[in-house]
Coordinates of C-alpha atoms and ligand atoms in Angstrom, one line a residue:
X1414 CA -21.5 15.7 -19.6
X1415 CA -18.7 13.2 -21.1
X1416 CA -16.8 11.3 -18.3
X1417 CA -14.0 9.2 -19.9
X1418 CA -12.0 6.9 -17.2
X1419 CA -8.6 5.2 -17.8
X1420 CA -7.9 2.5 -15.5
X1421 CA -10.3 0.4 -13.2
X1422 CA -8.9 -1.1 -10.1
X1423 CA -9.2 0.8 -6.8
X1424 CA -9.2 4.4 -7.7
X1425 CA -11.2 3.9 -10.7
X1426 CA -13.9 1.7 -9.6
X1427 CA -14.5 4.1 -6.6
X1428 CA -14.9 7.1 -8.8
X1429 CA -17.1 5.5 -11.5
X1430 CA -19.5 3.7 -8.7
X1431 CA -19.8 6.9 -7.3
X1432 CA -19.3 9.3 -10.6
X1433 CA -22.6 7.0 -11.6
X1434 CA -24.6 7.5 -8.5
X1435 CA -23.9 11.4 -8.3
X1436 CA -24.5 11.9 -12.2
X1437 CA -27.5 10.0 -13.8
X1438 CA -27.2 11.8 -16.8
X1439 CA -23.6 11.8 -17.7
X1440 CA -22.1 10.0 -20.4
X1441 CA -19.7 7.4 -18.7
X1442 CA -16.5 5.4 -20.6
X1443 CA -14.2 3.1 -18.6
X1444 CA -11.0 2.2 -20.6
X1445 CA -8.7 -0.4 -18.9
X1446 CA -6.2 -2.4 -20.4
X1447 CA -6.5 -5.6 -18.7
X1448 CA -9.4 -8.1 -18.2
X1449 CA -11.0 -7.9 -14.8
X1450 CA -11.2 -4.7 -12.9
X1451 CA -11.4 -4.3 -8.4
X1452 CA -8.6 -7.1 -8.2
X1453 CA -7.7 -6.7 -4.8
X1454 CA -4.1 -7.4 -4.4
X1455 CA -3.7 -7.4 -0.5
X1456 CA -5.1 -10.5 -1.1
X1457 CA -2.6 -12.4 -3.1
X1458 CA -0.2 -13.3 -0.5
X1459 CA -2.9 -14.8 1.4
X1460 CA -4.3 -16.9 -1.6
X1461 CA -0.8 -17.6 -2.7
X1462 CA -0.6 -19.0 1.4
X1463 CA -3.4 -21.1 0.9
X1464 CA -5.8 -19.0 3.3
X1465 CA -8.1 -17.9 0.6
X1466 CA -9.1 -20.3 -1.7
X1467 CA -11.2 -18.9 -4.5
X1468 CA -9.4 -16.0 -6.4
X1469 CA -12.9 -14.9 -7.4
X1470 CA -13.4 -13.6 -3.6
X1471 CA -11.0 -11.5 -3.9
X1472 CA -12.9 -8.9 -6.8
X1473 CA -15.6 -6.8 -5.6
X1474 CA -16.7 -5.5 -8.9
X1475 CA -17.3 -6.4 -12.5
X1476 CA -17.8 -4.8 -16.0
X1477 CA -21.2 -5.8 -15.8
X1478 CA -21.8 -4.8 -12.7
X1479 CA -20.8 -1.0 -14.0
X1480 CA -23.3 -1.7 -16.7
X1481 CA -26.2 -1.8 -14.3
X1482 CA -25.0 1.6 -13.6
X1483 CA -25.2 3.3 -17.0
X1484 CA -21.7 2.6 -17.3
X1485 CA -19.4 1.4 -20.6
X1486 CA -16.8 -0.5 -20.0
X1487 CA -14.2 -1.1 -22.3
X1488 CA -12.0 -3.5 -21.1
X1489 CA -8.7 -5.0 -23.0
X1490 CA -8.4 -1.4 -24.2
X1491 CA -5.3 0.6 -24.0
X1492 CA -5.1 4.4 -23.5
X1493 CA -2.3 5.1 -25.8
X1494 CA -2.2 9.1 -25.4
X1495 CA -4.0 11.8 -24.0
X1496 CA -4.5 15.5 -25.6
X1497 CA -5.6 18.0 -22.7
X1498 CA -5.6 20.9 -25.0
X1499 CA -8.3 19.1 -27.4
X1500 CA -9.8 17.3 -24.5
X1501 CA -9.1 13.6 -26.8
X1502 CA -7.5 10.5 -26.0
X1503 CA -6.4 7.7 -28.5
X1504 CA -7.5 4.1 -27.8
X1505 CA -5.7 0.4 -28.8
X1506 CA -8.6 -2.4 -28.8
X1507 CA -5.9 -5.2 -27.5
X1508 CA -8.1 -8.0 -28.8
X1509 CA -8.7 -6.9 -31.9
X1510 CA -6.0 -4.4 -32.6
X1511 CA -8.2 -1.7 -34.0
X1512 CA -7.5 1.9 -32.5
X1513 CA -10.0 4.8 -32.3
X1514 CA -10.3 8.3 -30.7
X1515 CA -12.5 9.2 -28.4
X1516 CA -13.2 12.9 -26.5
X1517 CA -14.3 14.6 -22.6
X1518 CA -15.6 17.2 -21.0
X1519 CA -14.2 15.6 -17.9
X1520 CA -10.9 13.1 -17.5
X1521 CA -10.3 11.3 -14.6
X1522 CA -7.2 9.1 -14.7
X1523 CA -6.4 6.6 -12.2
X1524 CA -3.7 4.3 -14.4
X1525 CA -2.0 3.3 -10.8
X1526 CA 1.4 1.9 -10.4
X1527 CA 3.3 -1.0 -11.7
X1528 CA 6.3 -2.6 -10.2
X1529 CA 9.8 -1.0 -10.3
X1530 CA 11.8 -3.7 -12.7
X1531 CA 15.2 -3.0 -12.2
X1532 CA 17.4 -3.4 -15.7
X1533 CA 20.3 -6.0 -14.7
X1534 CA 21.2 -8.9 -15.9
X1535 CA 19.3 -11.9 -15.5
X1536 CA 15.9 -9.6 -15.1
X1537 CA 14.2 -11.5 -18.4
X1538 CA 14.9 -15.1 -17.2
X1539 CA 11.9 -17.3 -16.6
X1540 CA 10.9 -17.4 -12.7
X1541 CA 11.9 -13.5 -12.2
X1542 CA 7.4 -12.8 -11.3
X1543 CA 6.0 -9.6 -10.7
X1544 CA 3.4 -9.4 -8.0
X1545 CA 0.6 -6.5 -8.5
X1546 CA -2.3 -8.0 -10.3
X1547 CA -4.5 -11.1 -10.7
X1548 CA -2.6 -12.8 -13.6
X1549 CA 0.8 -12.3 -11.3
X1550 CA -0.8 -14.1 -8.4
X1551 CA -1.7 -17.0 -10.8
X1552 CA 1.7 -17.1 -12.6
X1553 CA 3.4 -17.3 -8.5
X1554 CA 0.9 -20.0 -7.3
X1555 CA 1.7 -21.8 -10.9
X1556 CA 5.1 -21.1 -10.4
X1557 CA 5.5 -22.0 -6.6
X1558 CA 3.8 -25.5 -6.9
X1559 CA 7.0 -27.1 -7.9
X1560 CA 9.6 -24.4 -6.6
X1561 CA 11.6 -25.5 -3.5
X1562 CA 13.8 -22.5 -3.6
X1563 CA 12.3 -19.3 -3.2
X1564 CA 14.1 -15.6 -3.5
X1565 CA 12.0 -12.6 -2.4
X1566 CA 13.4 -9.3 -3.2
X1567 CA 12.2 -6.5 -1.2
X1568 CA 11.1 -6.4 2.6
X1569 CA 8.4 -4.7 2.3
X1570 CA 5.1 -5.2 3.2
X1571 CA 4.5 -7.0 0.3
X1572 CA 7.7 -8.8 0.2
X1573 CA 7.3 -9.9 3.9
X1574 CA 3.7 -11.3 3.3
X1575 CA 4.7 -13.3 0.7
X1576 CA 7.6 -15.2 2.9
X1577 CA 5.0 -15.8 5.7
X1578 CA 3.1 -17.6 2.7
X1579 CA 5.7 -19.7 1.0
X1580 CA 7.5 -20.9 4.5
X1581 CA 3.9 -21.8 5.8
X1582 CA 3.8 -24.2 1.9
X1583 CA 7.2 -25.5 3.4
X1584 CA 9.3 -23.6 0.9
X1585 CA 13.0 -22.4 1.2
X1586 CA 12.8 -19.1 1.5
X1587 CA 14.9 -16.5 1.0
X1588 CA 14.7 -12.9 1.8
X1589 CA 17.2 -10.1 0.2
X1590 CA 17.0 -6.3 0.5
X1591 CA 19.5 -3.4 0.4
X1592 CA 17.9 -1.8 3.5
X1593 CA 19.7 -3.6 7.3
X1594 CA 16.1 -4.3 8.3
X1595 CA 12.6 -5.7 7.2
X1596 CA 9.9 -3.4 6.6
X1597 CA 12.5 -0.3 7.0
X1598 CA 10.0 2.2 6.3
X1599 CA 7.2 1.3 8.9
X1600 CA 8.9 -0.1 12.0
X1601 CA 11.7 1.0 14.2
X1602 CA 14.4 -1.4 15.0
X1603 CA 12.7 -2.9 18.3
X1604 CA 10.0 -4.0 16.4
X1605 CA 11.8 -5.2 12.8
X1606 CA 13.7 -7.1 15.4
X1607 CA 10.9 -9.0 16.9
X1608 CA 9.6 -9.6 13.1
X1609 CA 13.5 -11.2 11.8
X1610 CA 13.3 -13.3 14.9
X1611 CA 10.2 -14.8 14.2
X1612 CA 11.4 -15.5 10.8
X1613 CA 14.9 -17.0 11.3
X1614 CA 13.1 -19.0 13.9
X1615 CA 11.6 -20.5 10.9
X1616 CA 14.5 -21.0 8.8
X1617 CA 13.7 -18.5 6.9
X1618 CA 17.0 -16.8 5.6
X1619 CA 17.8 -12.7 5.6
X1620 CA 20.1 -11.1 3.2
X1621 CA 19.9 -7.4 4.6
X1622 CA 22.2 -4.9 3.5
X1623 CA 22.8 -5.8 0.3
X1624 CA 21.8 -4.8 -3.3
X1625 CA 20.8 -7.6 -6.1
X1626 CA 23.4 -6.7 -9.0
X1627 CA 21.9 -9.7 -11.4
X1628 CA 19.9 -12.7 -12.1
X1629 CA 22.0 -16.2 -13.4
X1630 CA 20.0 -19.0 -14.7
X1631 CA 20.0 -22.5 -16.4
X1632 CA 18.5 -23.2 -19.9
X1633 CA 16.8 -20.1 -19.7
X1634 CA 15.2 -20.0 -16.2
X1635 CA 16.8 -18.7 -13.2
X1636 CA 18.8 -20.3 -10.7
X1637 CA 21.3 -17.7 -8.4
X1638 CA 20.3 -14.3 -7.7
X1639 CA 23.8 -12.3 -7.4
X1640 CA 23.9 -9.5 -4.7
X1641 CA 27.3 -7.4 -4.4
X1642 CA 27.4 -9.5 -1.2
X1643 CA 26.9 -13.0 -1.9
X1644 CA 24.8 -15.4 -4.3
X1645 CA 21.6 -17.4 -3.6
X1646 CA 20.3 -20.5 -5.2
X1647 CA 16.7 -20.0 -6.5
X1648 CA 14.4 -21.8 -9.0
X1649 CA 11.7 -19.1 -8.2
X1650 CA 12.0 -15.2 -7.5
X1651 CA 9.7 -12.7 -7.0
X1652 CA 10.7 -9.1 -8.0
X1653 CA 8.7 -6.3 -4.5
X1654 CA 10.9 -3.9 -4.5
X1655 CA 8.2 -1.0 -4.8
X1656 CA 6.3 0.9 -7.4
X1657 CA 6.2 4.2 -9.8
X1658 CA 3.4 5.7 -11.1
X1659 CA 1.7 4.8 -14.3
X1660 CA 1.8 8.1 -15.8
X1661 CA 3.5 8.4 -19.3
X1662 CA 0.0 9.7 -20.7
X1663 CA -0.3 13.1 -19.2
X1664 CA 4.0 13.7 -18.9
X1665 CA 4.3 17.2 -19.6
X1666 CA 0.8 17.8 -19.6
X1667 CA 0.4 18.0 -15.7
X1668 CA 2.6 18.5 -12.6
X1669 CA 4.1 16.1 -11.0
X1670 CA 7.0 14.8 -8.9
X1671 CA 10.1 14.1 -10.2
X1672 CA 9.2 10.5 -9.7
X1673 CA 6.5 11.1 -12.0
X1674 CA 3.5 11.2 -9.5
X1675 CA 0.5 13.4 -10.6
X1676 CA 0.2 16.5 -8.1
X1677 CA -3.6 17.0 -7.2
X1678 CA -4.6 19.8 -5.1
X1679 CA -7.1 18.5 -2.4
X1680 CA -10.1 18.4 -4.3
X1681 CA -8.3 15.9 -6.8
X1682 CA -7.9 18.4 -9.9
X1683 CA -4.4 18.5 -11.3
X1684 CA -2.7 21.6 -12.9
X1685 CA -4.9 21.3 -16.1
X1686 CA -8.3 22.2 -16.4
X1687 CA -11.3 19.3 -16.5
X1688 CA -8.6 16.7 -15.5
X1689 CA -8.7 15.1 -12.6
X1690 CA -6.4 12.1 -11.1
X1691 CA -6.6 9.7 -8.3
X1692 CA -4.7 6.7 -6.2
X1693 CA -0.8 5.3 -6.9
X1694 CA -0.6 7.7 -9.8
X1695 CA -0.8 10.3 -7.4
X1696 CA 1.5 11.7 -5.0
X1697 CA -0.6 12.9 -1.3
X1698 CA -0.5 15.4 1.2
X1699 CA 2.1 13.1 4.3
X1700 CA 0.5 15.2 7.3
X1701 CA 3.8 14.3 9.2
X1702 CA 5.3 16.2 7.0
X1703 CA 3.0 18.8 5.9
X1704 CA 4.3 17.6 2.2
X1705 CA 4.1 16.1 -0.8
X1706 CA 4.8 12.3 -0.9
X1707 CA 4.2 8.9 -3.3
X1708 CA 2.4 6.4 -0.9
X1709 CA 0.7 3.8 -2.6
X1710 CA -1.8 2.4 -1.1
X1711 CA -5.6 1.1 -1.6
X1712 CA -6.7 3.1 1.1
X1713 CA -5.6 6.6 -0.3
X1714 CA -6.7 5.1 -4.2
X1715 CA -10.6 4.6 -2.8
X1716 CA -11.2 7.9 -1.1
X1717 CA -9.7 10.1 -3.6
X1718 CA -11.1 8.1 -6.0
X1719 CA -14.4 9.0 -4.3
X1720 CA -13.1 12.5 -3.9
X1721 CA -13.5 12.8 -7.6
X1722 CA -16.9 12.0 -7.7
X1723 CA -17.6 14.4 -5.0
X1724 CA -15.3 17.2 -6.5
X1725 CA -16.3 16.8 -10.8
X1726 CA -18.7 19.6 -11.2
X1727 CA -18.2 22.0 -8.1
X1728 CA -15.3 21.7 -5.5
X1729 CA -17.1 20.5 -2.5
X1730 CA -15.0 17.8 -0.3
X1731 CA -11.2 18.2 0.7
X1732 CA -8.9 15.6 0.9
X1733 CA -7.9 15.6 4.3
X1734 CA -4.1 13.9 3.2
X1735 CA -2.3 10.6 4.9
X1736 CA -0.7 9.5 7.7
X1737 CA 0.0 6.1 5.4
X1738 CA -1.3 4.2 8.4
X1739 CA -0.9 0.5 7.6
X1740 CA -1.4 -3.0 9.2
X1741 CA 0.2 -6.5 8.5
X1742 CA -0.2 -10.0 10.5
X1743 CA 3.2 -11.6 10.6
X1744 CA 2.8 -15.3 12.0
X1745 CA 2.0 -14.6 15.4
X1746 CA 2.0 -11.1 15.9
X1747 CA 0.0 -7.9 15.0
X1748 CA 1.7 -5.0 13.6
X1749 CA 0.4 -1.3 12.7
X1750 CA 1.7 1.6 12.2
X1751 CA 0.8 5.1 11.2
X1752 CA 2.9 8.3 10.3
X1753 CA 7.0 8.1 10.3
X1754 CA 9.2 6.2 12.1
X1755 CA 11.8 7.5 14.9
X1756 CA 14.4 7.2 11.7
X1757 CA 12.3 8.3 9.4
X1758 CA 11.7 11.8 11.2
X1759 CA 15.2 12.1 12.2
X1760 CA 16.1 11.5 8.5
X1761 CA 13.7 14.6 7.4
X1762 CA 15.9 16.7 9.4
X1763 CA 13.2 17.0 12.2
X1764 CA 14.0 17.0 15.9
X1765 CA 11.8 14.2 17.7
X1766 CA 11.6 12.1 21.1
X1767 CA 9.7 9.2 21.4
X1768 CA 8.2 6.9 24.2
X1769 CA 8.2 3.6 23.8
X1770 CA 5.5 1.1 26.3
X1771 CA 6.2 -2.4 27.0
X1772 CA 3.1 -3.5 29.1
X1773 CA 0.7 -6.1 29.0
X1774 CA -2.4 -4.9 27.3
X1775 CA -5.0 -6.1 29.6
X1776 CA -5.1 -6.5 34.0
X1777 CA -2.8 -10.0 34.7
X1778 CA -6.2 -10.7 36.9
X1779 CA -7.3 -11.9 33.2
X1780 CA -7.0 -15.4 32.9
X1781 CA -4.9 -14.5 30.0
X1782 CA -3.3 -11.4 28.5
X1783 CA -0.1 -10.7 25.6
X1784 CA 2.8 -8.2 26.0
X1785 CA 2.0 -5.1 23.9
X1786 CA 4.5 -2.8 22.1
X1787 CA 3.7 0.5 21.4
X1788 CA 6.0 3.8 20.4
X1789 CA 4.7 6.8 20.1
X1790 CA 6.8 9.6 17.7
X1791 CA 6.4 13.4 18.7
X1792 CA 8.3 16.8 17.6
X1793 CA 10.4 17.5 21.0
X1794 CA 9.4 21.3 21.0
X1795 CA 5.8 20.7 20.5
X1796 CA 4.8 17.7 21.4
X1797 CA 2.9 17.2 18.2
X1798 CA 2.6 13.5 17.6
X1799 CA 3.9 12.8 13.9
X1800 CA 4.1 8.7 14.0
X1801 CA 3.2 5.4 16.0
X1802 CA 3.9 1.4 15.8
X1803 CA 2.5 -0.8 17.9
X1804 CA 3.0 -5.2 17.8
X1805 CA 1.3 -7.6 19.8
X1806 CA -0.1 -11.2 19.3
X1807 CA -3.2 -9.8 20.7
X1808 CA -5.1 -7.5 18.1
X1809 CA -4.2 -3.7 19.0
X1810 CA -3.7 -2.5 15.7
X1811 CA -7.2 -0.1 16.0
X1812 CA -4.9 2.0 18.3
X1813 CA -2.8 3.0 15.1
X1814 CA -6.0 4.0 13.5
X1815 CA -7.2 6.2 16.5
X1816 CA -3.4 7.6 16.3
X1817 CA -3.4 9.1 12.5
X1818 CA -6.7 10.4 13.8
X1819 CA -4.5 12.4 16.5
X1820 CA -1.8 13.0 13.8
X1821 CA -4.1 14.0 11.4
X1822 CA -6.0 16.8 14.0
X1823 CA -2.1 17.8 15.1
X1824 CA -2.6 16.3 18.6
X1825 CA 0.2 16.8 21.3
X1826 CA 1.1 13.9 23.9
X1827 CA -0.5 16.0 26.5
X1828 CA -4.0 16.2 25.1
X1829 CA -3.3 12.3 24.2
X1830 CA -2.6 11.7 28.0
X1831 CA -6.2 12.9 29.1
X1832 CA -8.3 11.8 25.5
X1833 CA -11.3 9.9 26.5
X1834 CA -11.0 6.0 26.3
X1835 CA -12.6 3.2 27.9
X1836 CA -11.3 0.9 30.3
X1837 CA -12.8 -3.2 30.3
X1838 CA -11.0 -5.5 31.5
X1839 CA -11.7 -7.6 28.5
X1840 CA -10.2 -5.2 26.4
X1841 CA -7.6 -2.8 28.4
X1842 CA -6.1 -1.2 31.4
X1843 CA -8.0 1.6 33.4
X1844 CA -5.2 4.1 31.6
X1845 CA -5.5 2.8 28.1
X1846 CA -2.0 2.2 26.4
X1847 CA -2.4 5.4 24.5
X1848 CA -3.0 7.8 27.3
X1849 CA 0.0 5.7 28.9
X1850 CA 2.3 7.0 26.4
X1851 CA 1.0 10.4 26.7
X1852 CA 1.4 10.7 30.2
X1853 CA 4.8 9.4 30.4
X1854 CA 6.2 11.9 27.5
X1855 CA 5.5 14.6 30.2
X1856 CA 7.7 13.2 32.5
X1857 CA 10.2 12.3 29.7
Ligands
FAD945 C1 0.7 -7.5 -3.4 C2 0.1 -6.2 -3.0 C3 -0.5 -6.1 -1.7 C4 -1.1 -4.9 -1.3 N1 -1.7 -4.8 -0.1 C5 -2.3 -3.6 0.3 C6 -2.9 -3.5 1.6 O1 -3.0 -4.5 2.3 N2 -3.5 -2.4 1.9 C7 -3.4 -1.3 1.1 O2 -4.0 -0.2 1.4 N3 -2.8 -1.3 -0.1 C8 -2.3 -2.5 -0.5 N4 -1.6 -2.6 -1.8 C9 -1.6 -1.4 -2.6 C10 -2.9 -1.3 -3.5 O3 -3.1 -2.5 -4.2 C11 -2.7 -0.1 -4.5 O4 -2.5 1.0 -3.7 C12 -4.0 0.0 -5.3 O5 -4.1 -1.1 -6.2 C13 -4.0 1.3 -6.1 O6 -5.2 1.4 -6.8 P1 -5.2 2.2 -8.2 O7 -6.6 2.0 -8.7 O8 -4.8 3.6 -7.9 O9 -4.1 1.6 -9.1 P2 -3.8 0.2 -9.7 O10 -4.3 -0.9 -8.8 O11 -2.4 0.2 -10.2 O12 -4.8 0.1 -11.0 C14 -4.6 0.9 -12.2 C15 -5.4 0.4 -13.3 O13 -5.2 1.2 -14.5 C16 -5.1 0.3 -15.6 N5 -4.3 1.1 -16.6 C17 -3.1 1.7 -16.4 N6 -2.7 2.3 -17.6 C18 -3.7 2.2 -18.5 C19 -3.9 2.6 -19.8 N7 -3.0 3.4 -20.4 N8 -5.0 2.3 -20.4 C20 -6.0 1.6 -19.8 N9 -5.9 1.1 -18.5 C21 -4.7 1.4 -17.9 C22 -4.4 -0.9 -15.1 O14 -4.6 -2.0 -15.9 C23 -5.0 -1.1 -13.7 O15 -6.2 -1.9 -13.7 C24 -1.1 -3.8 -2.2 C25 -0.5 -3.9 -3.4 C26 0.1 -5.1 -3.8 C27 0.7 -5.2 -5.2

C-alpha cells in the first residue's frame, strides 16, 4: 500500500506516527513545504513573552524521527496539484526547483490553515507579521526587540495571548477588533468584562467596534494602522484575525464548505474515494449544533489525524465531533470554555436559559480560597446543556473539560445536578460547582 501525506504539523504528524505503527508494510511519503514539522504554535506567545526560552522545546517531532519509522520525509517540497481521478500529485522541490510526480493508493491531506490577510492598503508594509508558524514567531521576537509600539489585530485567543506577552516586555500595546468585546466567540460579556479590566488596568489600550480599513507607513515600514474609527501609531503589527483552510489542491475535487473546509464524514474519508483529510482543513461535527462548522484547533487536528490511521483500510473508529472546548491564562485569571456562548446560541436561532454561579470555589474555613465564575448554557425546553465558561485565579478550567463530556453525551441540567463528584476541601465544596448549577436551573 502507497500512503502519500501532504502537510506535517499537527494533523499530519499524528497520522503518519500512527499510519506507521498500524502499517509496517506500507509505503509512506510525507510532502511539506516548510522546514521543520510538529511546530507547536500555542507556544509562541509564551516564547514571544519570555516564558519559554528555547524554541526547540516547543517541536515534538522531527524528519528523522519519522525515518526511524519507515517514513520519507520530504521536506521543502511543495504539493502543487492533486489528481483524484489518476490517484497523482505534482511536487516543487523548493530548494532545488526541480518538480516530479508521484502516485497513491491512499491520500491523506492535512495542508491546515494559514492566516486570513485581508487586502487593504498598507497590508505589504514591513512590520505587518503573521503569527502561525516557527519562522513567524522568530520574525515577532526579532521584530518586537526594538518595537515600543505595538498593534494587535484580532481579540482572539491568539490575539489576546500575544498582548499579555508584549505588555509583560513593557510594550505599548494596542488592541483593535471589529467585534465590542475580546474573545467574542468564547466568553459572554461578564467574563470579556473581567478580561478588558485586567487589561486597561495595565494600560493596555482597546479599540473594540471597529474595522482596520488600512495600514500607513514611513520609508516603507509601517507606522498608523487606520480603522473607520480612529488611527493608531505603531512601529510593529501583528495581523490574528483568524484562519481559512489550505485547500486549493483538492477544490472541486471534494466537498466542502463554502469557506473552503474539506467535509469528512466521521471516519475522516471525504467525498472521493482513497482520500482522506484531517485538522484546520477540515470543517467538524459542533455537537452544540448538531452541524457542520470550521474550528481550528490542535486538539481536533491530532485526533482526526489519528482517526485516519485508525480508519485507512477498514472504517473502524468514529469521530465523536467537538464541543471546541478551549482554555487560555490571562494574567491572573483562568479561563475555559466549551460549546457556545449565551449569544452565540441565541444568534443560531436557538431558545436558551443560562445559570450563571458566583461562589467561592472552596469552604472559606480554608485558610485561602478565589471567587469562581461559572455559566452554564442549556436549551430552555430540554434542558440539554449546549455550552459553559468558567474564570477564576484558582485553576477550574478541568470543569470545562468534564462539561463537553456532558455536552458531548447530550446531558440535561438535571442529570448534571445529581452526577457523581467529589467533595475535598482542598479542592471544592460538598456540592461541587457543577452540580450547583444544575440544581439551581431547576429552580430557574
Ligand atoms: C498562535 C497560535 C496559537 C494556537 N494555540 C492553540 C492552542 O492553545 N490550542 C489548540 O488546540 N490550538 C491552538 N492553535 C491552533 C493549532 O495550531 C492548529 O489548529 C493546528 O496547527 C492545526 O494543525 P494542522 O496539522 O491541521 O494544520 P497546520 O498547523 O496548518 O499545518 C499544515 C501543514 O501543511 C503544510 N502544507 C500546506 N500546504 C502544503 C502543500 N501544498 N504542500 C506541502 N505542504 C503543505 C504546511 O506547511 C503545514 O506544515 C493555535 C494556533 C496559532 C497560530
Amino acid at each position: 500500500m502507497k500512503i502519500v501525506v501532504i502537510g506535517c504539523t499537527h494533523a499530519g504528524t499524528a497520522a503518519v506516527t500512527q499510519i506507521a505503527k498500524l502499517y509496517p508494510e506500507a509505503t509512506i511519503t510525507v510532502y511539506e513545504r516548510n522546514d521543520n514539522i510538529s511546530f507547536l504554535s500555542c507556544g509562541i506567545a509564551l516564547h514571544v513573552g519570555g516564558v519559554v526560552h528555547q524554541a526547540e522545546q516547543l517541536f515534538y517531532s522531527t524528519p528523522e524521527h519519522l525515518a526511524d519509522l519507515g517514513v520519507v520525509t520530504k521536506m521543502r517540497h511543495d504539493v502543487l496539484s492533486v489528481d483524484t481521478t489518476n490517484q497523482s500529485l505534482y511536487i516543487r522541490n523548493l530548494v532545488n526547483g526541480e518538480e516530479s510526480q508521484d502516485t497513491y493508493d491512499k491520500l491523506v491531506l492535512t495542508t491546515g490553515s494559514w492566516p486570513i490577510i485581508p487586502q487593504m492598503e498598507g497590508i505589504q508594509l514591513d512590520n505587518v507579521l503573521l503569527c502561525k508558524n516557527y519562522a513567524h514567531a522568530q520574525t515577532i521576537i526579532h521584530k518586537a526587540s526594538t518595537a515600543q509600539r505595538i498593534a494587535v489585530v484580532g481579540a482572539g485567543y491568539i490575539g489576546v495571548e500575544l498582548v499579555e506577552a508584549f505588555e509583560q516586555l513593557g510594550k505599548q500595546v494596542t488592541l483593535i477588533d471589529n467585534a465590542p468585546r475580546v474573545m467574542f466567540k468564547y466568553l459572554d460579556q461578564a467574563y470579556t468584562d473581567m478580561v478588558e479590566e485586567a487589561m486597561t488596568d495595565r494600560q493596555i489600550r482597546l479599540e473594540l467596534n471597529q474595522t482596520v480599513t488600512a495600514f500607513k507607513g514611513i520609508d516603507g515600514k509601517v507606522a498608523k494602522v487606520i480603522t473607520n474609527l480612529g488611527e493608531y501609531e505603531a512601529d510593529l503589527v501583528i495581523l490574528c484575525i483568524g484562519f481559512r483552510p489550505n485547500t486549493e489542491l483538492l477544490k472541486g475535487q471534494v466537498d466542502m464548505l463554502p469557506n473552503g473546509a474539506i467535509i469528512v464524514d466521521e471516519y475522516m474519508r471525504t467525498s472521493c474515494p482513497h482520500v482522506y483529510a484531517a485538522g484546520d482543513s477540515c470543517a467538524i461535527r459542533y455537537n452544540p449544533t448538531g452541524k457542520h462548522a470550521y474550528i481550528p484547533l490542535a486538539t481536533n487536528a491530532v485526533r482526526m489525524g489519528t482517526l485516519v490511521a485508525r480508519n485507512l483500510v477498514t472504517p473502524t473508529i468514529k469521530y465523536m465531533g467537538t464541543q471546541g472546548t478551549s482554555g487560555i491564562k490571562i494574567f491572573d485569571y483562568n479561563i475555559a470554555s466549551t460549546g457556545l456562548t449565551e449569544q452565540a446560541a441565541l444568534d443560531a436561532g436557538m431558545i436558551v436559559k443560562s445559570i450563571t454561579i458566583d461562589d467561592n470555589y472552596r469552604p472559606e474555613f480554608m485558610p485561602t480560597y478565589e471567587k469562581a465564575m461559572l455559566k452554564v448554557v442549556y436549551e430552555e425546553a430540554t434542558g440539554r446543556i449546549v455550552g459553559a465558561q468558567v474564570l477564576s485565579k484558582a485553576d477550574l478550567t478541568q470543569s470545562m473539560n468534564t462539561l463537553s463530556v456532558c455536552i458531548q453525551n447530550h446531558m440535561t441540567m438535571d442529570e448534571l445536578g445529581f452526577v457523581d463528584f467529589f467533595f475535598q476541601p482542598h479542592y471544592n465544596k460538598p456540592w461541587n460547582i457543577l452540580n450547583q448549577a444544575g440544581l439551581q436551573a431547576y429552580m430557574h
